[in-house]
């Protein structure tokens, strides 16, 4: 009598790698890696995210190099990991610890593997742009975050390697089965390969791309990771558990046929991401593990950033219908200035009905201040209530706070200097930065008096405040070149009565331009009736 298998373990298991054995596939790949590595002196740059694909690629490279004699380990393999500073905290901690373990193991094993943790420049971070400059939360048509947070830091590193050595080979864990778009792009570059398995990099000159697991499936990757031990001492079963915790049903099943779901669809990214409708991985982590409930404030803050945009998500809202858009063209319009960053008022004609709408600009001061307070409050709560290992969490760095303060006071002329006040209210501690009294045009009491004099006329208040700030800036200059242009710019931004007045003025200007285009003799711009 045969002993039945435990519940949930299939009696028949699909062979990985289209029927080939795991050892056969890995032996073939590690030999290919050794041949490519020793073929020239071009350094390698391996992209590592801490996820399953990049871990598998690094394991293959690590295993291949361990079999080479010391005299052939002549060139560096730079392992780069880009921390956007708003990564899922669980994943960020995993990657940071992994890099530290990796560095020690590479040194102990005498391997030329050099880990690097890359971060965006302060001026490019998420919070400096959203809270500081007022960029609206990223959307598909204004995806300002990817370039600044991920692409620029890695490209800068690769360019430095290319500048020092003339070339670089990028080793990536990209796979054709990730998506149809990825497969098409990879197949396109395959046609232009200059050497076996080395494709040109479309974005960076003098760099090639090597993708050793390009033909693997999700299940092939997990088969490899579960069967082959991690050579730098990390536990791949913990990686599986992290993916499992981020899966909606909390399971990563063994695959028995093509209909069985795989444990590879979990996407880890920025916890602030508003390019997706819902952060499914963080939601699943919180649901599947009570110890991760401390991330709830992050999920709530992310939803606050996203809730004014796109669909009506509240089922109690009278306008709610599945998939129904909010009635006005930009649901976040009340949170954003009706003027662009440069102070101009631009119109956009909707294709649906031919109506003109204002193209809104950055977030208004009140909203930026509220989100900074919410962010610092979430950080304070987590530091007080979360498990010990995350109580030093830093949702926003002091360097970012100092840059936000500088942008608000000196670039946006918000001379109230509200960052120290918000920091004190949210954390209960004094802001770790010196006073700006000598650099401010007026003190807090004077600014409050000015606000009271302007009443509900926020546009007028903003204009007077900027005029005072411009005068203060140029007062101490020996040469005051640009003063009149700066004053004129401040007046142009603030000569509207309100949003409706700005919209009417922009429509008159648009009509005037149409008349000029049809009647060149009509050139009197004064007829657009600009406000005094």
Short mmCIF file of C-alpha atoms in Angstrom, two decimals:
data_model
loop_
_atom_site.label_atom_id
_atom_site.label_comp_id
_atom_site.label_asym_id
_atom_site.label_seq_id
_atom_site.Cartn_x
_atom_site.Cartn_y
_atom_site.Cartn_z
CA UNK A 1 0.00 0.00 0.00
CA UNK A 2 1.45 3.35 -1.01
CA UNK A 3 1.59 6.18 1.48
CA UNK A 4 -0.54 9.12 0.32
CA UNK A 5 1.21 12.42 -0.19
CA UNK A 6 0.43 15.22 2.30
CA UNK A 7 -2.54 17.35 1.43
CA UNK A 8 -1.64 20.04 -1.12
CA UNK A 9 1.44 18.27 -2.55
CA UNK A 10 0.76 17.16 -6.14
CA UNK A 11 1.60 13.60 -7.17
CA UNK A 12 2.84 14.71 -10.58
CA UNK A 13 5.12 17.70 -10.97
CA UNK A 14 5.73 19.55 -14.22
CA UNK A 15 9.38 19.45 -15.19
CA UNK A 16 11.02 22.89 -15.27
CA UNK A 17 12.83 24.41 -18.24
CA UNK A 18 10.72 22.58 -20.84
CA UNK A 19 11.81 19.17 -19.63
CA UNK A 20 15.52 19.86 -19.27
CA UNK A 21 17.11 19.22 -15.88
CA UNK A 22 17.98 22.11 -13.60
CA UNK A 23 21.64 21.09 -13.41
CA UNK A 24 21.90 20.92 -17.19
CA UNK A 25 20.49 24.42 -17.60
CA UNK A 26 22.56 26.02 -14.84
CA UNK A 27 25.79 24.33 -15.93
CA UNK A 28 25.26 25.61 -19.45
CA UNK A 29 24.52 29.15 -18.26
CA UNK A 30 27.41 29.39 -15.79
CA UNK A 31 29.81 28.21 -18.51
CA UNK A 32 28.43 30.89 -20.85
CA UNK A 33 28.86 33.50 -18.11
CA UNK A 34 32.49 32.46 -17.55
CA UNK A 35 33.22 32.70 -21.28
CA UNK A 36 31.68 36.18 -21.55
CA UNK A 37 33.38 37.40 -18.36
CA UNK A 38 36.87 36.31 -19.46
CA UNK A 39 36.45 37.38 -23.10
CA UNK A 40 37.45 41.00 -22.48
CA UNK A 41 38.25 43.60 -19.84
CA UNK A 42 34.92 45.42 -19.98
CA UNK A 43 33.48 45.77 -16.44
CA UNK A 44 30.03 44.42 -15.63
CA UNK A 45 27.17 46.32 -13.98
CA UNK A 46 24.51 44.01 -12.56
CA UNK A 47 21.13 45.48 -11.66
CA UNK A 48 19.88 44.11 -8.33
CA UNK A 49 16.45 44.91 -6.90
CA UNK A 50 16.33 42.15 -4.30
CA UNK A 51 13.52 40.45 -6.23
CA UNK A 52 13.48 36.92 -7.58
CA UNK A 53 14.80 37.66 -11.10
CA UNK A 54 17.80 39.78 -10.12
CA UNK A 55 18.60 37.36 -7.28
CA UNK A 56 18.64 34.46 -9.73
CA UNK A 57 20.93 36.32 -12.14
CA UNK A 58 23.34 37.33 -9.37
CA UNK A 59 23.44 33.75 -8.10
CA UNK A 60 24.35 32.50 -11.58
CA UNK A 61 27.11 35.10 -11.96
CA UNK A 62 28.42 34.48 -8.43
CA UNK A 63 28.51 30.70 -8.97
CA UNK A 64 30.25 31.10 -12.32
CA UNK A 65 32.96 33.38 -10.92
CA UNK A 66 33.65 31.05 -7.98
CA UNK A 67 34.82 28.41 -10.47
CA UNK A 68 37.39 30.71 -12.09
CA UNK A 69 41.02 30.79 -10.95
CA UNK A 70 42.10 33.94 -9.10
CA UNK A 71 44.19 35.24 -12.00
CA UNK A 72 41.11 35.39 -14.24
CA UNK A 73 39.03 37.44 -11.78
CA UNK A 74 40.50 40.59 -13.25
CA UNK A 75 37.50 42.89 -13.69
CA UNK A 76 34.83 44.20 -11.38
CA UNK A 77 31.19 43.18 -11.26
CA UNK A 78 29.36 46.20 -9.89
CA UNK A 79 26.06 45.21 -8.26
CA UNK A 80 23.88 48.32 -8.20
CA UNK A 81 20.61 48.69 -6.33
CA UNK A 82 18.61 51.90 -6.65
CA UNK A 83 16.77 52.96 -3.50
CA UNK A 84 14.12 55.52 -4.44
CA UNK A 85 13.77 56.42 -0.71
CA UNK A 86 10.06 55.57 -1.00
CA UNK A 87 10.45 51.83 -1.54
CA UNK A 88 8.19 49.38 0.28
CA UNK A 89 9.92 49.42 3.71
CA UNK A 90 9.97 45.63 4.02
CA UNK A 91 11.65 45.25 0.64
CA UNK A 92 14.03 48.17 1.27
CA UNK A 93 15.21 46.57 4.54
CA UNK A 94 15.63 43.24 2.76
CA UNK A 95 17.76 44.77 -0.01
CA UNK A 96 19.91 46.85 2.36
CA UNK A 97 20.72 43.85 4.55
CA UNK A 98 21.34 41.72 1.46
CA UNK A 99 23.86 44.22 0.08
CA UNK A 100 25.71 44.31 3.39
CA UNK A 101 25.82 40.49 3.55
CA UNK A 102 26.89 40.35 -0.09
CA UNK A 103 29.80 42.73 0.44
CA UNK A 104 31.16 40.67 3.36
CA UNK A 105 30.75 37.38 1.48
CA UNK A 106 32.46 38.70 -1.67
CA UNK A 107 35.43 39.87 0.40
CA UNK A 108 35.65 36.55 2.24
CA UNK A 109 35.47 34.59 -1.03
CA UNK A 110 37.93 36.89 -2.87
CA UNK A 111 35.44 37.73 -5.61
CA UNK A 112 35.46 41.07 -7.51
CA UNK A 113 31.78 41.69 -6.74
CA UNK A 114 31.17 45.22 -5.48
CA UNK A 115 27.67 46.17 -4.17
CA UNK A 116 26.47 49.79 -4.48
CA UNK A 117 23.32 51.35 -3.03
CA UNK A 118 22.28 54.26 -5.25
CA UNK A 119 19.85 57.01 -4.30
CA UNK A 120 18.44 59.98 -6.25
CA UNK A 121 19.89 63.42 -5.74
CA UNK A 122 18.05 65.47 -3.13
CA UNK A 123 16.59 67.75 -5.82
CA UNK A 124 15.10 64.69 -7.55
CA UNK A 125 13.51 62.83 -4.61
CA UNK A 126 9.79 62.10 -4.51
CA UNK A 127 8.93 64.34 -1.55
CA UNK A 128 11.08 67.26 -2.68
CA UNK A 129 9.20 67.31 -5.97
CA UNK A 130 5.68 66.54 -4.68
CA UNK A 131 5.67 68.45 -1.37
CA UNK A 132 8.44 70.89 -2.15
CA UNK A 133 7.82 71.95 -5.74
CA UNK A 134 4.18 70.85 -5.80
CA UNK A 135 4.35 68.36 -8.66
CA UNK A 136 1.02 66.49 -8.82
CA UNK A 137 1.05 62.81 -7.89
CA UNK A 138 2.44 60.82 -10.84
CA UNK A 139 -0.04 59.71 -13.47
CA UNK A 140 0.52 57.83 -16.76
CA UNK A 141 0.59 61.12 -18.71
CA UNK A 142 2.87 62.86 -16.22
CA UNK A 143 5.17 60.11 -14.99
CA UNK A 144 7.86 62.37 -13.60
CA UNK A 145 9.00 59.95 -10.88
CA UNK A 146 10.61 57.06 -12.81
CA UNK A 147 13.21 59.19 -14.56
CA UNK A 148 14.24 61.07 -11.41
CA UNK A 149 14.10 58.26 -8.84
CA UNK A 150 15.33 55.22 -10.76
CA UNK A 151 16.77 55.96 -14.16
CA UNK A 152 19.01 58.95 -13.39
CA UNK A 153 20.91 57.37 -10.45
CA UNK A 154 21.65 54.12 -12.32
CA UNK A 155 22.46 55.85 -15.61
CA UNK A 156 24.80 58.24 -13.83
CA UNK A 157 26.67 55.31 -12.29
CA UNK A 158 26.88 53.46 -15.62
CA UNK A 159 28.11 56.59 -17.42
CA UNK A 160 30.87 56.94 -14.84
CA UNK A 161 31.91 53.33 -15.46
CA UNK A 162 31.87 53.92 -19.22
CA UNK A 163 33.90 57.13 -18.80
CA UNK A 164 36.53 55.26 -16.79
CA UNK A 165 36.74 52.11 -18.95
CA UNK A 166 35.30 53.08 -22.34
CA UNK A 167 32.56 50.43 -22.19
CA UNK A 168 30.28 48.58 -19.77
CA UNK A 169 28.19 45.42 -19.92
CA UNK A 170 24.89 45.54 -18.06
CA UNK A 171 23.69 42.22 -16.64
CA UNK A 172 19.92 42.28 -16.10
CA UNK A 173 17.24 39.90 -14.89
CA UNK A 174 14.79 40.81 -17.62
CA UNK A 175 12.62 38.02 -19.07
CA UNK A 176 10.42 37.77 -22.13
CA UNK A 177 7.55 36.21 -20.19
CA UNK A 178 7.20 39.30 -17.96
CA UNK A 179 4.98 41.01 -20.51
CA UNK A 180 4.28 41.20 -24.21
CA UNK A 181 5.86 44.66 -24.38
CA UNK A 182 9.05 43.38 -22.73
CA UNK A 183 9.19 40.42 -25.12
CA UNK A 184 8.79 42.67 -28.18
CA UNK A 185 11.52 45.04 -26.98
CA UNK A 186 13.95 42.20 -26.25
CA UNK A 187 13.29 40.50 -29.58
CA UNK A 188 13.87 43.82 -31.35
CA UNK A 189 17.27 44.27 -29.69
CA UNK A 190 18.19 40.62 -30.36
CA UNK A 191 18.30 41.37 -34.07
CA UNK A 192 21.07 43.93 -33.46
CA UNK A 193 23.26 41.78 -31.22
CA UNK A 194 26.95 42.37 -31.80
CA UNK A 195 28.03 39.22 -29.95
CA UNK A 196 26.28 36.14 -28.61
CA UNK A 197 23.67 37.16 -26.01
CA UNK A 198 24.91 40.81 -25.90
CA UNK A 199 22.35 43.35 -27.11
CA UNK A 200 22.90 47.08 -27.63
CA UNK A 201 21.56 49.44 -24.98
CA UNK A 202 19.20 51.87 -26.66
CA UNK A 203 19.56 54.50 -23.92
CA UNK A 204 23.24 54.45 -23.01
CA UNK A 205 26.03 54.56 -25.62
CA UNK A 206 29.00 52.21 -25.28
CA UNK A 207 27.07 49.76 -23.13
CA UNK A 208 25.71 46.31 -23.92
CA UNK A 209 22.99 44.28 -22.22
CA UNK A 210 23.34 40.64 -21.18
CA UNK A 211 20.17 38.88 -19.98
CA UNK A 212 21.04 35.29 -19.00
CA UNK A 213 17.53 34.27 -17.84
CA UNK A 214 15.64 35.94 -20.69
CA UNK A 215 13.85 32.70 -21.67
CA UNK A 216 12.95 31.57 -18.13
CA UNK A 217 9.43 31.57 -16.75
CA UNK A 218 8.38 32.57 -13.22
CA UNK A 219 8.34 28.92 -12.25
CA UNK A 220 11.82 28.32 -13.69
CA UNK A 221 13.13 31.17 -11.54
CA UNK A 222 11.57 29.77 -8.36
CA UNK A 223 12.71 26.24 -9.21
CA UNK A 224 16.27 27.52 -9.43
CA UNK A 225 16.10 29.62 -6.26
CA UNK A 226 14.56 26.84 -4.18
CA UNK A 227 16.98 24.17 -5.39
CA UNK A 228 20.24 26.11 -5.51
CA UNK A 229 21.55 27.63 -2.25
CA UNK A 230 22.31 31.34 -2.15
CA UNK A 231 26.13 31.70 -2.43
CA UNK A 232 26.39 34.91 -0.37
CA UNK A 233 24.57 33.41 2.58
CA UNK A 234 21.08 34.85 2.22
CA UNK A 235 18.08 32.55 2.53
CA UNK A 236 16.01 32.24 -0.63
CA UNK A 237 13.16 30.68 1.35
CA UNK A 238 12.81 34.03 3.14
CA UNK A 239 12.54 35.66 -0.29
CA UNK A 240 9.78 33.19 -1.16
CA UNK A 241 8.02 34.06 2.09
CA UNK A 242 8.17 37.77 1.22
CA UNK A 243 6.54 37.10 -2.16
CA UNK A 244 4.02 34.84 -0.48
CA UNK A 245 3.12 37.55 2.02
CA UNK A 246 2.61 40.00 -0.82
CA UNK A 247 0.29 37.68 -2.76
CA UNK A 248 -3.41 38.34 -2.43
CA UNK A 249 -4.25 34.81 -1.29
CA UNK A 250 -1.06 34.41 0.74
CA UNK A 251 0.03 31.36 -1.24
CA UNK A 252 2.76 30.39 -3.67
CA UNK A 253 1.53 27.01 -4.94
CA UNK A 254 3.59 24.26 -6.50
CA UNK A 255 2.91 24.31 -10.23
CA UNK A 256 1.39 21.17 -11.71
CA UNK A 257 0.09 22.50 -15.01
CA UNK A 258 -0.27 25.70 -17.02
CA UNK A 259 -3.47 26.67 -15.15
CA UNK A 260 -1.87 26.75 -11.69
CA UNK A 261 -1.06 30.32 -10.57
CA UNK A 262 2.59 31.12 -9.97
CA UNK A 263 4.26 32.96 -7.12
CA UNK A 264 5.77 35.59 -9.35
CA UNK A 265 3.14 38.21 -9.99
CA UNK A 266 3.77 40.24 -6.82
CA UNK A 267 5.20 43.62 -7.75
CA UNK A 268 7.25 45.47 -5.19
CA UNK A 269 7.79 49.15 -5.77
CA UNK A 270 7.34 52.58 -4.24
CA UNK A 271 4.72 52.66 -1.50
CA UNK A 272 3.71 56.12 -2.74
CA UNK A 273 2.97 54.91 -6.28
CA UNK A 274 -0.20 56.39 -7.78
CA UNK A 275 0.38 54.88 -11.23
CA UNK A 276 -1.57 51.83 -10.06
CA UNK A 277 -5.11 51.87 -8.73
CA UNK A 278 -4.14 49.97 -5.56
CA UNK A 279 -0.94 48.89 -3.82
CA UNK A 280 -1.83 45.20 -3.86
CA UNK A 281 1.47 43.92 -2.47
CA UNK A 282 1.43 46.17 0.63
CA UNK A 283 -2.28 45.52 1.17
CA UNK A 284 -1.61 41.77 1.04
CA UNK A 285 1.35 42.07 3.42
CA UNK A 286 -0.80 43.84 6.00
CA UNK A 287 -3.67 41.38 5.57
CA UNK A 288 -1.48 38.27 5.74
CA UNK A 289 0.75 39.25 8.66
CA UNK A 290 -0.33 41.02 11.85
CA UNK A 291 3.27 42.11 12.48
CA UNK A 292 3.09 44.25 9.34
CA UNK A 293 0.01 46.22 10.40
CA UNK A 294 2.37 49.08 11.26
CA UNK A 295 2.40 49.85 7.52
CA UNK A 296 -1.26 50.89 7.60
CA UNK A 297 -0.40 54.63 7.94
CA UNK A 298 1.67 54.32 4.76
CA UNK A 299 -1.19 52.71 2.89
CA UNK A 300 -3.60 55.37 4.15
CA UNK A 301 -1.25 58.19 3.15
CA UNK A 302 -0.75 56.68 -0.29
CA UNK A 303 -4.53 56.49 -0.74
CA UNK A 304 -4.84 60.15 0.34
CA UNK A 305 -2.42 61.11 -2.42
CA UNK A 306 -4.39 59.05 -4.90
CA UNK A 307 -7.99 59.60 -3.77
CA UNK A 308 -8.57 62.99 -5.43
CA UNK A 309 -7.42 61.59 -8.77
CA UNK A 310 -9.08 59.43 -11.38
CA UNK A 311 -12.11 57.40 -10.38
CA UNK A 312 -14.72 57.96 -7.68
CA UNK A 313 -13.68 55.22 -5.26
CA UNK A 314 -16.00 55.86 -2.32
CA UNK A 315 -19.08 53.67 -2.76
CA UNK A 316 -21.04 56.03 -0.51
CA UNK A 317 -20.35 58.94 -2.85
CA UNK A 318 -23.53 59.91 -4.78
CA UNK A 319 -21.43 60.11 -7.97
CA UNK A 320 -20.05 56.58 -7.50
CA UNK A 321 -20.36 54.14 -10.36
CA UNK A 322 -17.82 51.40 -11.15
CA UNK A 323 -15.33 53.02 -13.51
CA UNK A 324 -17.11 56.39 -13.61
CA UNK A 325 -14.95 59.48 -13.85
CA UNK A 326 -15.50 62.49 -11.62
CA UNK A 327 -17.56 65.21 -13.33
CA UNK A 328 -14.81 67.79 -13.82
CA UNK A 329 -11.79 67.31 -16.13
CA UNK A 330 -9.12 67.13 -13.41
CA UNK A 331 -10.44 65.76 -10.11
CA UNK A 332 -7.50 67.30 -8.23
CA UNK A 333 -8.19 70.83 -9.49
CA UNK A 334 -9.07 72.19 -6.05
CA UNK A 335 -5.67 71.09 -4.73
CA UNK A 336 -3.72 72.73 -7.57
CA UNK A 337 -2.97 76.25 -8.66
CA UNK A 338 -4.77 77.45 -11.79
CA UNK A 339 -1.39 78.79 -12.95
CA UNK A 340 1.55 76.74 -14.19
CA UNK A 341 4.96 76.80 -12.50
CA UNK A 342 5.96 79.82 -14.59
CA UNK A 343 2.76 81.71 -13.66
CA UNK A 344 1.09 81.32 -17.04
CA UNK A 345 -2.53 80.29 -17.49
CA UNK A 346 -2.88 77.68 -20.26
CA UNK A 347 -6.00 76.20 -21.80
CA UNK A 348 -6.62 72.73 -23.16
CA UNK A 349 -9.50 71.89 -25.50
CA UNK A 350 -11.15 68.60 -24.62
CA UNK A 351 -11.73 66.25 -27.53
CA UNK A 352 -14.91 64.88 -25.98
CA UNK A 353 -16.93 68.09 -26.06
CA UNK A 354 -14.65 70.80 -27.48
CA UNK A 355 -14.74 72.76 -24.19
CA UNK A 356 -11.74 74.72 -22.96
CA UNK A 357 -10.37 73.77 -19.53
CA UNK A 358 -7.51 75.23 -17.52
CA UNK A 359 -4.32 73.18 -17.39
CA UNK A 360 -3.67 73.24 -13.66
CA UNK A 361 -0.22 73.63 -12.18
CA UNK A 362 1.45 72.70 -8.88
CA UNK A 363 -0.22 71.86 -5.59
CA UNK A 364 -1.28 74.84 -3.54
CA UNK A 365 0.53 75.78 -0.34
CA UNK A 366 -2.22 74.56 2.01
CA UNK A 367 -2.23 71.07 0.47
CA UNK A 368 1.55 70.76 0.45
CA UNK A 369 1.69 71.77 4.11
CA UNK A 370 -1.05 69.27 4.99
CA UNK A 371 0.73 66.40 3.24
CA UNK A 372 4.01 67.22 4.95
CA UNK A 373 2.27 67.13 8.31
CA UNK A 374 0.53 63.84 7.45
CA UNK A 375 3.84 62.32 6.38
CA UNK A 376 5.69 63.38 9.52
CA UNK A 377 2.76 62.26 11.69
CA UNK A 378 2.85 58.81 10.06
CA UNK A 379 6.59 58.60 10.66
CA UNK A 380 6.15 59.61 14.31
CA UNK A 381 3.38 57.05 14.86
CA UNK A 382 5.41 54.21 13.33
CA UNK A 383 8.46 55.08 15.43
CA UNK A 384 6.33 54.89 18.56
CA UNK A 385 4.06 51.93 17.77
CA UNK A 386 5.85 49.69 15.28
CA UNK A 387 8.04 46.67 16.10
CA UNK A 388 11.51 47.45 17.37
CA UNK A 389 13.31 46.63 14.09
CA UNK A 390 11.51 49.43 12.18
CA UNK A 391 11.40 52.13 14.82
CA UNK A 392 14.20 54.05 13.16
CA UNK A 393 12.27 54.27 9.90
CA UNK A 394 12.80 57.45 7.89
CA UNK A 395 9.92 58.22 5.56
CA UNK A 396 11.47 61.58 4.71
CA UNK A 397 15.10 62.52 5.35
CA UNK A 398 16.32 65.67 7.06
CA UNK A 399 18.11 66.61 3.83
CA UNK A 400 14.77 66.51 2.03
CA UNK A 401 13.13 68.63 4.74
CA UNK A 402 15.87 71.24 4.45
CA UNK A 403 15.46 71.30 0.65
CA UNK A 404 11.67 71.61 0.93
CA UNK A 405 12.13 74.49 3.36
CA UNK A 406 14.52 76.22 0.94
CA UNK A 407 12.14 75.77 -2.02
CA UNK A 408 9.14 77.08 -0.08
CA UNK A 409 10.90 80.16 1.30
CA UNK A 410 13.24 81.19 -1.51
CA UNK A 411 11.78 79.72 -4.72
CA UNK A 412 8.07 79.97 -3.95
CA UNK A 413 8.43 83.05 -1.70
CA UNK A 414 6.36 81.41 1.04
CA UNK A 415 8.14 83.48 3.62
CA UNK A 416 6.02 82.18 6.49
CA UNK A 417 8.75 79.50 6.77
CA UNK A 418 6.23 76.88 7.91
CA UNK A 419 8.45 73.74 7.87
CA UNK A 420 9.73 74.22 11.48
CA UNK A 421 6.17 74.79 12.72
CA UNK A 422 4.80 71.71 10.93
CA UNK A 423 7.71 69.59 12.16
CA UNK A 424 7.05 70.65 15.75
CA UNK A 425 3.31 69.95 15.49
CA UNK A 426 3.79 66.52 13.93
CA UNK A 427 6.74 65.21 15.95
CA UNK A 428 6.67 67.21 19.17
CA UNK A 429 10.33 68.07 18.62
CA UNK A 430 12.08 71.24 17.46
CA UNK A 431 13.14 71.29 13.83
CA UNK A 432 16.89 70.59 13.56
CA UNK A 433 17.69 73.65 11.50
CA UNK A 434 18.70 77.22 12.20
CA UNK A 435 16.32 80.19 11.97
CA UNK A 436 15.92 82.15 8.75
CA UNK A 437 14.93 85.40 10.46
CA UNK A 438 17.70 87.45 8.86
CA UNK A 439 16.78 86.17 5.40
CA UNK A 440 13.02 86.68 5.68
CA UNK A 441 11.33 89.83 4.46
CA UNK A 442 8.97 89.97 7.45
CA UNK A 443 8.35 88.01 10.64
CA UNK A 444 5.43 85.69 11.36
CA UNK A 445 3.37 88.42 13.04
CA UNK A 446 3.77 90.79 10.11
CA UNK A 447 2.85 88.05 7.62
CA UNK A 448 -0.29 87.26 9.59
CA UNK A 449 -1.26 90.93 9.53
CA UNK A 450 -0.72 91.03 5.77
CA UNK A 451 -2.92 87.95 5.35
CA UNK A 452 -5.67 89.56 7.41
CA UNK A 453 -5.49 92.73 5.30
CA UNK A 454 -5.82 90.72 2.09
CA UNK A 455 -8.78 88.79 3.50
CA UNK A 456 -10.02 86.05 1.19
CA UNK A 457 -8.03 87.36 -1.77
CA UNK A 458 -5.33 84.66 -1.82
CA UNK A 459 -4.05 85.72 -5.25
CA UNK A 460 -3.45 89.28 -4.03
CA UNK A 461 -1.74 88.01 -0.87
CA UNK A 462 0.56 85.74 -2.91
CA UNK A 463 1.50 88.61 -5.24
CA UNK A 464 2.32 91.08 -2.44
CA UNK A 465 4.29 88.41 -0.59
CA UNK A 466 6.34 87.62 -3.70
CA UNK A 467 6.96 91.30 -4.44
CA UNK A 468 8.29 91.78 -0.90
CA UNK A 469 10.48 88.68 -1.22
CA UNK A 470 11.90 89.85 -4.55
CA UNK A 471 12.69 93.27 -3.10
CA UNK A 472 14.39 91.64 -0.10
CA UNK A 473 16.45 89.38 -2.36
CA UNK A 474 17.79 92.21 -4.52
CA UNK A 475 18.24 94.72 -1.69
CA UNK A 476 21.70 93.47 -0.70
CA UNK A 477 22.97 92.90 -4.25
CA UNK A 478 25.65 95.16 -5.68
CA UNK A 479 24.23 94.72 -9.17
CA UNK A 480 20.47 94.50 -9.38
CA UNK A 481 20.25 93.16 -12.90
CA UNK A 482 16.97 91.28 -13.32
CA UNK A 483 15.08 93.14 -10.57
CA UNK A 484 12.46 94.69 -12.85
CA UNK A 485 11.92 91.41 -14.71
CA UNK A 486 11.37 89.63 -11.38
CA UNK A 487 8.92 92.29 -10.21
CA UNK A 488 7.08 92.18 -13.53
CA UNK A 489 6.84 88.37 -13.33
CA UNK A 490 5.35 88.60 -9.82
CA UNK A 491 2.74 91.11 -11.00
CA UNK A 492 1.84 89.01 -14.05
CA UNK A 493 1.20 85.99 -11.83
CA UNK A 494 -1.07 87.95 -9.53
CA UNK A 495 -3.07 90.35 -11.67
CA UNK A 496 -6.08 88.02 -11.78
CA UNK A 497 -8.98 88.37 -9.39
CA UNK A 498 -9.42 84.61 -9.08
CA UNK A 499 -9.48 81.36 -11.05
CA UNK A 500 -12.56 82.34 -13.07
CA UNK A 501 -11.03 85.69 -14.01
CA UNK A 502 -7.85 83.92 -15.16
CA UNK A 503 -9.90 81.47 -17.21
CA UNK A 504 -11.87 84.28 -18.90
CA UNK A 505 -8.66 86.18 -19.65
CA UNK A 506 -7.05 83.08 -21.20
CA UNK A 507 -10.12 82.54 -23.39
CA UNK A 508 -10.03 86.15 -24.59
CA UNK A 509 -6.35 85.80 -25.38
CA UNK A 510 -7.00 82.57 -27.29
CA UNK A 511 -9.77 84.28 -29.29
CA UNK A 512 -7.51 87.22 -30.05
CA UNK A 513 -4.84 84.88 -31.42
CA UNK A 514 -7.42 83.23 -33.67
CA UNK A 515 -8.47 86.61 -35.04
CA UNK A 516 -4.85 87.60 -35.66
CA UNK A 517 -4.28 84.32 -37.49
CA UNK A 518 -7.27 84.93 -39.77
CA UNK A 519 -6.76 88.71 -40.09
CA UNK A 520 -3.06 89.71 -39.97
CA UNK A 521 -3.94 93.42 -39.92
CA UNK A 522 -5.61 92.93 -36.50
CA UNK A 523 -2.64 93.24 -34.13
CA UNK A 524 -3.87 95.31 -31.20
CA UNK A 525 -3.35 93.01 -28.20
CA UNK A 526 -4.87 95.61 -25.89
CA UNK A 527 -8.26 94.49 -27.11
CA UNK A 528 -8.04 91.32 -25.00
CA UNK A 529 -8.95 93.55 -22.06
CA UNK A 530 -6.30 92.49 -19.54
CA UNK A 531 -7.13 93.11 -15.87
CA UNK A 532 -5.59 96.16 -14.28
#
